[in-house]
Coordinates of C-alpha atoms in Angstrom, one line a residue:
M1 CA 0.0 0.0 0.0
L2 CA 1.1 3.5 -0.8
K3 CA 1.5 5.9 2.1
R4 CA 0.0 9.3 1.8
Q5 CA 2.6 12.0 2.2
N6 CA 2.3 14.5 5.0
P7 CA 2.3 18.0 3.9
S8 CA 4.4 18.9 6.9
S9 CA 7.1 16.5 6.0
P10 CA 10.7 17.8 5.6
E11 CA 10.8 17.0 1.9
H12 CA 7.8 19.2 1.3
S13 CA 9.3 22.0 3.3
R14 CA 12.4 21.9 1.2
D15 CA 10.4 22.1 -2.0
L16 CA 8.5 25.1 -0.8
A17 CA 11.7 26.7 0.3
A18 CA 13.2 26.1 -3.1
D19 CA 10.2 27.5 -4.9
G20 CA 10.1 30.5 -2.6
G21 CA 13.8 31.1 -3.1
A22 CA 13.4 30.9 -6.9
L23 CA 10.5 33.4 -6.8
S24 CA 12.6 35.7 -4.6
M25 CA 15.6 35.5 -7.0
S26 CA 13.3 36.1 -10.0
H27 CA 12.0 39.2 -8.3
N28 CA 15.5 40.5 -7.5
D29 CA 16.6 39.9 -11.1
S30 CA 13.7 41.9 -12.4
R31 CA 14.6 44.8 -10.1
S32 CA 18.3 44.6 -11.1
F33 CA 17.4 44.6 -14.8
F34 CA 15.1 47.6 -14.2
N35 CA 17.8 49.5 -12.4
L36 CA 20.3 48.6 -15.2
S37 CA 17.9 49.9 -17.9
Q38 CA 17.5 53.1 -16.0
F39 CA 21.2 53.5 -15.8
V40 CA 21.7 52.9 -19.6
L41 CA 19.0 55.4 -20.4
S42 CA 20.5 58.1 -18.2
A43 CA 24.2 57.5 -19.0
G44 CA 23.8 56.8 -22.8
Q45 CA 24.5 53.8 -24.9
I46 CA 27.4 51.6 -23.8
K47 CA 29.8 51.2 -26.7
P48 CA 31.2 47.7 -27.1
S49 CA 34.9 47.4 -27.1
P50 CA 36.2 47.0 -30.7
A51 CA 37.1 43.4 -31.6
L52 CA 40.8 42.9 -32.3
K53 CA 41.5 41.8 -35.8
H54 CA 44.4 39.5 -36.2
S55 CA 45.6 40.0 -39.8
K56 CA 48.2 37.4 -40.9
I57 CA 50.3 38.5 -43.9
T58 CA 52.7 36.0 -45.4
Y59 CA 55.9 37.6 -46.4
F60 CA 58.3 36.0 -48.9
E61 CA 62.0 35.7 -49.0
V62 CA 63.7 36.1 -52.4
E63 CA 67.1 34.4 -52.7
I64 CA 69.2 35.9 -55.5
V65 CA 71.8 33.6 -56.9
D66 CA 74.5 34.3 -59.5
V67 CA 73.6 32.4 -62.7
Q68 CA 77.2 31.5 -63.5
S69 CA 78.8 30.6 -60.1
K70 CA 75.5 29.5 -58.5
K71 CA 76.6 31.4 -55.4
Q72 CA 74.1 33.3 -53.3
I73 CA 74.5 37.1 -53.7
C74 CA 71.9 38.2 -51.1
I75 CA 68.5 37.5 -49.7
V76 CA 65.7 40.1 -50.0
D77 CA 63.4 39.4 -47.0
K78 CA 59.9 40.6 -46.0
V79 CA 58.6 40.9 -49.5
P80 CA 54.8 41.4 -49.5
P81 CA 52.7 39.2 -51.8
A82 CA 51.5 42.2 -53.8
S83 CA 55.0 43.2 -54.8
T84 CA 56.3 43.0 -58.3
L85 CA 59.7 42.0 -59.6
L86 CA 60.5 45.6 -60.0
D87 CA 60.1 46.1 -56.3
V88 CA 62.5 43.2 -55.7
K89 CA 65.0 44.8 -58.0
H90 CA 64.8 48.1 -56.1
K91 CA 65.4 46.3 -52.8
F92 CA 68.3 44.3 -54.4
H93 CA 69.8 47.6 -55.6
K94 CA 69.8 48.9 -52.0
A95 CA 71.7 45.8 -50.9
C96 CA 74.0 45.9 -53.9
P97 CA 74.3 49.5 -55.1
Q98 CA 76.5 48.6 -58.1
W99 CA 73.6 47.0 -59.9
Y100 CA 70.7 49.4 -60.5
P101 CA 67.3 47.9 -61.4
S102 CA 67.5 48.3 -65.2
R103 CA 70.7 46.4 -65.3
V104 CA 69.4 43.4 -63.3
G105 CA 68.1 40.4 -65.2
L106 CA 66.3 37.8 -63.1
Q107 CA 65.3 34.3 -64.2
L108 CA 63.2 31.6 -62.5
E109 CA 65.5 28.9 -64.1
R110 CA 69.1 29.2 -65.1
K111 CA 68.4 28.8 -68.8
G112 CA 64.9 30.3 -68.7
P113 CA 63.7 33.6 -70.1
F114 CA 64.2 36.9 -68.2
L115 CA 61.2 37.8 -66.1
K116 CA 59.3 41.0 -66.8
D117 CA 59.2 43.8 -64.2
S118 CA 55.5 43.6 -63.9
V119 CA 55.4 39.9 -62.8
S120 CA 53.8 39.4 -59.4
I121 CA 56.0 37.8 -56.7
Q122 CA 53.0 35.7 -55.5
S123 CA 52.7 34.2 -59.0
L124 CA 56.2 32.9 -58.7
A125 CA 56.0 31.5 -55.2
V126 CA 55.9 27.7 -54.6
S127 CA 56.9 28.2 -51.0
S128 CA 57.9 31.1 -48.7
I129 CA 61.4 31.2 -50.2
I130 CA 61.8 32.1 -53.9
T131 CA 65.1 31.5 -55.7
L132 CA 65.9 33.8 -58.7
Y133 CA 69.0 33.7 -60.9
F134 CA 70.8 37.0 -61.5
T135 CA 72.4 38.1 -64.7
D136 CA 74.2 41.4 -65.2
L137 CA 72.6 42.9 -68.4
G138 CA 75.3 45.5 -68.7
Q139 CA 74.9 49.2 -69.4
Q140 CA 71.3 50.0 -70.3
V141 CA 69.6 52.8 -72.3
G142 CA 66.0 53.7 -72.6
W143 CA 64.0 52.7 -75.7
T144 CA 63.2 56.3 -76.6
T145 CA 66.9 57.2 -76.4
F146 CA 67.7 54.1 -78.5
F147 CA 65.4 54.9 -81.4
L148 CA 66.1 58.7 -81.3
T149 CA 69.8 58.0 -81.6
E150 CA 69.4 55.3 -84.2
Y151 CA 67.2 57.5 -86.5
T152 CA 68.8 60.9 -86.0
G153 CA 72.1 59.7 -87.3
P154 CA 70.9 58.7 -90.8
L155 CA 69.0 62.0 -91.1
L156 CA 72.1 64.2 -90.4
I157 CA 74.5 62.0 -92.3
Y158 CA 72.5 62.0 -95.5
L159 CA 72.3 65.8 -95.4
L160 CA 76.0 66.1 -95.0
F161 CA 76.5 64.1 -98.2
Y162 CA 73.7 66.0 -99.9
I163 CA 75.4 69.4 -99.5
R164 CA 78.6 67.8 -100.9
L165 CA 81.2 68.8 -98.3
S166 CA 84.6 69.6 -99.7
T167 CA 86.1 66.8 -97.5
I168 CA 83.9 64.2 -99.3
Y169 CA 83.7 65.3 -102.9
D170 CA 85.9 67.3 -105.2
Q171 CA 84.5 70.8 -105.3
A172 CA 85.5 71.5 -108.9
E173 CA 83.8 68.3 -110.1
S174 CA 80.7 69.1 -108.0
R175 CA 80.3 72.5 -109.6
K176 CA 80.6 71.2 -113.2
N177 CA 78.1 68.3 -113.0
F178 CA 74.4 69.0 -113.0
R179 CA 72.3 67.4 -110.3
H180 CA 69.5 65.2 -111.7
P181 CA 66.1 65.9 -110.1
V182 CA 66.0 62.4 -108.7
V183 CA 68.9 63.4 -106.4
H184 CA 66.8 66.1 -104.7
L185 CA 63.8 63.8 -104.6
A186 CA 65.8 61.0 -103.0
C187 CA 67.0 63.4 -100.3
F188 CA 63.4 64.5 -99.6
C189 CA 62.2 60.9 -99.4
H190 CA 65.1 59.8 -97.2
C191 CA 64.6 62.7 -94.8
L192 CA 60.8 62.1 -94.7
H193 CA 61.3 58.5 -93.8
Y194 CA 63.5 59.2 -90.8
I195 CA 61.6 62.3 -89.6
R196 CA 58.5 60.1 -89.6
H197 CA 60.3 57.5 -87.4
L198 CA 61.5 60.2 -85.0
L199 CA 58.0 61.7 -84.6
E200 CA 56.4 58.3 -84.1
T201 CA 59.0 57.5 -81.5
L202 CA 58.1 60.6 -79.5
F203 CA 54.3 60.7 -80.0
V204 CA 52.9 57.3 -81.2
H205 CA 54.9 54.3 -80.0
K206 CA 54.4 52.8 -76.6
F207 CA 57.3 50.8 -75.2
S208 CA 56.5 47.9 -72.8
E209 CA 60.0 47.6 -71.3
G210 CA 61.9 50.6 -70.3
H211 CA 65.5 49.7 -71.2
T212 CA 67.7 47.8 -73.6
P213 CA 71.4 47.0 -73.5
L214 CA 73.8 49.7 -74.7
K215 CA 75.5 47.2 -77.1
N216 CA 72.3 46.8 -79.0
M217 CA 72.1 50.5 -79.6
I218 CA 75.7 50.5 -80.8
K219 CA 75.0 47.7 -83.2
G220 CA 71.9 49.4 -84.6
C221 CA 73.7 52.7 -85.0
A222 CA 76.6 51.0 -86.8
F223 CA 74.2 49.3 -89.2
Y224 CA 72.0 52.3 -90.0
W225 CA 74.7 55.0 -90.0
G226 CA 77.1 52.9 -92.0
F227 CA 74.6 52.0 -94.7
T228 CA 73.3 55.6 -94.8
S229 CA 76.9 56.8 -95.5
W230 CA 77.3 54.3 -98.3
I231 CA 73.9 55.1 -99.8
A232 CA 74.3 58.9 -99.6
Y233 CA 77.8 58.8 -101.0
Y234 CA 76.6 57.1 -104.3
I235 CA 73.3 59.0 -104.7
N236 CA 74.9 62.4 -104.2
H237 CA 78.1 61.7 -106.1
P238 CA 78.8 64.2 -108.9
R239 CA 79.0 61.3 -111.4
Y240 CA 75.7 59.7 -110.3
T241 CA 73.6 58.6 -113.3
P242 CA 69.8 58.6 -113.2
P243 CA 67.6 55.5 -113.5
S244 CA 67.5 53.7 -116.8
F245 CA 63.8 54.2 -117.6
G246 CA 63.9 57.9 -116.9
P247 CA 61.2 60.0 -115.2
K248 CA 58.5 57.3 -115.4
Q249 CA 60.6 54.9 -113.2
V250 CA 61.3 57.7 -110.8
S251 CA 57.7 59.0 -110.6
Y252 CA 56.0 55.6 -110.1
A253 CA 58.6 54.5 -107.5
A254 CA 58.3 57.8 -105.6
L255 CA 54.5 57.5 -105.6
A256 CA 54.8 53.9 -104.2
F257 CA 57.3 55.1 -101.6
L258 CA 54.9 57.8 -100.4
M259 CA 52.0 55.4 -100.2
C260 CA 54.1 52.9 -98.2
E261 CA 55.2 55.7 -95.8
A262 CA 51.6 56.8 -95.3
G263 CA 50.5 53.2 -94.8
N264 CA 53.2 52.5 -92.3
H265 CA 52.2 55.6 -90.3
F266 CA 48.5 54.7 -90.2
I267 CA 49.3 51.1 -89.1
N268 CA 51.5 52.3 -86.3
V269 CA 48.8 54.6 -85.1
A270 CA 46.3 51.7 -85.2
L271 CA 48.7 49.5 -83.3
A272 CA 49.2 52.2 -80.6
H273 CA 45.5 52.5 -80.1
Q274 CA 45.2 48.7 -79.4
T275 CA 47.8 48.7 -76.6
N276 CA 47.6 49.6 -73.0
S277 CA 50.0 51.7 -70.9
E278 CA 52.3 48.7 -70.5
G279 CA 52.5 48.1 -74.2
N280 CA 50.5 44.9 -74.3
K281 CA 47.9 44.4 -77.0
T282 CA 44.4 44.1 -75.6
C283 CA 42.9 42.9 -78.9
F284 CA 44.1 42.3 -82.5
P285 CA 43.6 45.5 -84.6
S286 CA 40.8 45.3 -87.2
P287 CA 40.6 47.3 -90.5
T288 CA 38.8 50.7 -90.4
Y289 CA 37.5 53.0 -93.0
N290 CA 41.1 54.0 -93.7
P291 CA 42.2 52.0 -96.9
F292 CA 45.8 51.7 -95.6
T293 CA 44.5 49.6 -92.7
W294 CA 42.9 47.1 -95.0
L295 CA 46.1 45.2 -95.1
F296 CA 45.2 43.8 -91.7
L297 CA 42.9 41.4 -93.6
L298 CA 45.8 39.7 -95.2
V299 CA 48.8 39.9 -92.9
S300 CA 49.3 40.2 -89.2
C301 CA 52.3 42.6 -89.4
P302 CA 51.4 45.2 -92.1
N303 CA 53.8 47.7 -90.7
Y304 CA 56.7 45.5 -91.8
T305 CA 55.1 45.1 -95.2
Y306 CA 54.9 48.8 -95.7
E307 CA 58.5 49.3 -94.4
A308 CA 59.8 46.7 -96.9
G309 CA 57.8 48.4 -99.6
S310 CA 59.3 51.8 -98.8
W311 CA 62.9 50.5 -99.3
I312 CA 62.1 48.5 -102.4
S313 CA 60.5 51.6 -103.9
F314 CA 63.5 53.7 -102.9
T315 CA 65.8 51.2 -104.6
V316 CA 63.8 51.4 -107.8
M317 CA 63.7 55.2 -107.7
T318 CA 67.4 55.7 -107.2
Q319 CA 68.7 52.5 -109.0
T320 CA 71.8 52.1 -106.9
L321 CA 73.5 49.0 -105.6
P322 CA 74.0 50.1 -101.9
V323 CA 70.2 50.8 -101.6
G324 CA 69.4 47.4 -103.1
I325 CA 71.7 45.6 -100.6
F326 CA 70.2 47.6 -97.7
A327 CA 66.7 46.9 -98.8
F328 CA 67.5 43.1 -99.2
L329 CA 68.9 43.0 -95.6
M330 CA 65.9 44.9 -94.3
V331 CA 63.4 42.6 -95.9
I332 CA 65.1 39.6 -94.4
Q333 CA 65.3 41.2 -90.9
M334 CA 61.7 42.3 -90.9
S335 CA 60.5 39.0 -92.1
L336 CA 62.2 37.4 -89.1
W337 CA 60.6 39.9 -86.8
A338 CA 57.2 39.4 -88.5
Q339 CA 57.4 35.6 -88.1
K340 CA 58.2 36.0 -84.4
K341 CA 55.3 38.4 -83.8
H342 CA 53.0 36.2 -85.8
K343 CA 53.6 33.3 -83.5
L344 CA 52.8 35.4 -80.5
Y345 CA 49.6 36.6 -82.2
L346 CA 48.6 33.0 -82.9
K347 CA 48.8 32.3 -79.1
K348 CA 46.8 35.4 -78.1
F349 CA 44.4 36.0 -81.0
Y350 CA 44.2 32.6 -82.7
P351 CA 40.7 33.0 -84.4
E352 CA 41.6 36.5 -85.8
V353 CA 45.1 35.7 -87.3
R354 CA 44.9 32.0 -88.1
R355 CA 44.3 32.6 -91.8
K356 CA 46.7 35.5 -92.2
A357 CA 50.3 35.6 -93.4
A358 CA 53.1 37.2 -91.3
M359 CA 54.3 39.9 -93.7
I360 CA 53.9 38.9 -97.4
P361 CA 50.2 38.6 -98.3
I362 CA 50.7 35.8 -100.9
I363 CA 52.5 33.3 -98.5
F364 CA 50.1 31.7 -96.0

């Protein structure tokens, strides 16, 4: 049988005490909350303490090793991930002042290509330590200085031969012989060609890299200046003979020369409008309403096509062996440049250039 519990039992008393205590505590909590609310309203809003943000930035260490001896030159530490290779070159210059940034060539592999200054350090990182191989590129010059020096020389050299200095030609023979009109026309065309190059260097072309080795400028100047001296000497010689087919040959060749010069200029302007501030092409140029740009339909490097056409026309106009040899060498060099650029275009703009030639429209 179950016994009936007595309400006055100790267990019942403890339950009532517990319930009463809970009610008392609830009442006290309500009063405390009311007092706290009154305090907040009177004192203003309590601002929470700002949470501490723990930002973890992974820095890289760049180990620079000599490409020949494989010995460590220095370590550039605490390189942020957003840094470029140019930033590393500047820090390397502070550690080794004898090598300024434009003279430093850095490679990811010993026999690999030189990395561009715009390359991000984070894109090269496999771990926190990056090893780069250093090559001394030698004395450097800017691209603008390179082209201005290379093109100013032929312009001045040709004019020195045109005025027939006494140290070059015999003055008595120069006064006797009559100058054929093609001599004056050749001087005009030659000067126009190099003046166009100089103006485009200053106002049209955009150069991606800032410097080139000084030895390249010396080679380029020796080539252009030497051939200009040889060409100008023969064309301005007192015994120079005009072309075999007379004025017709001169007129047609001069007209072709001027058309090629105009085409070259308009192509260079079109190429400049398709590049960004770093010199990289954003898209392949398309022909416009300008007829000189229609050559983009057939070849990927029409500027080289027009340049070759200018020198071939100048050869026909003057009918001299030095100009013919120079034009032949220029066509070979520009065809090599065109093939190299054409391969790059195929990688970047395959659908647009896959059915185009590099420089000569007939050869696909």
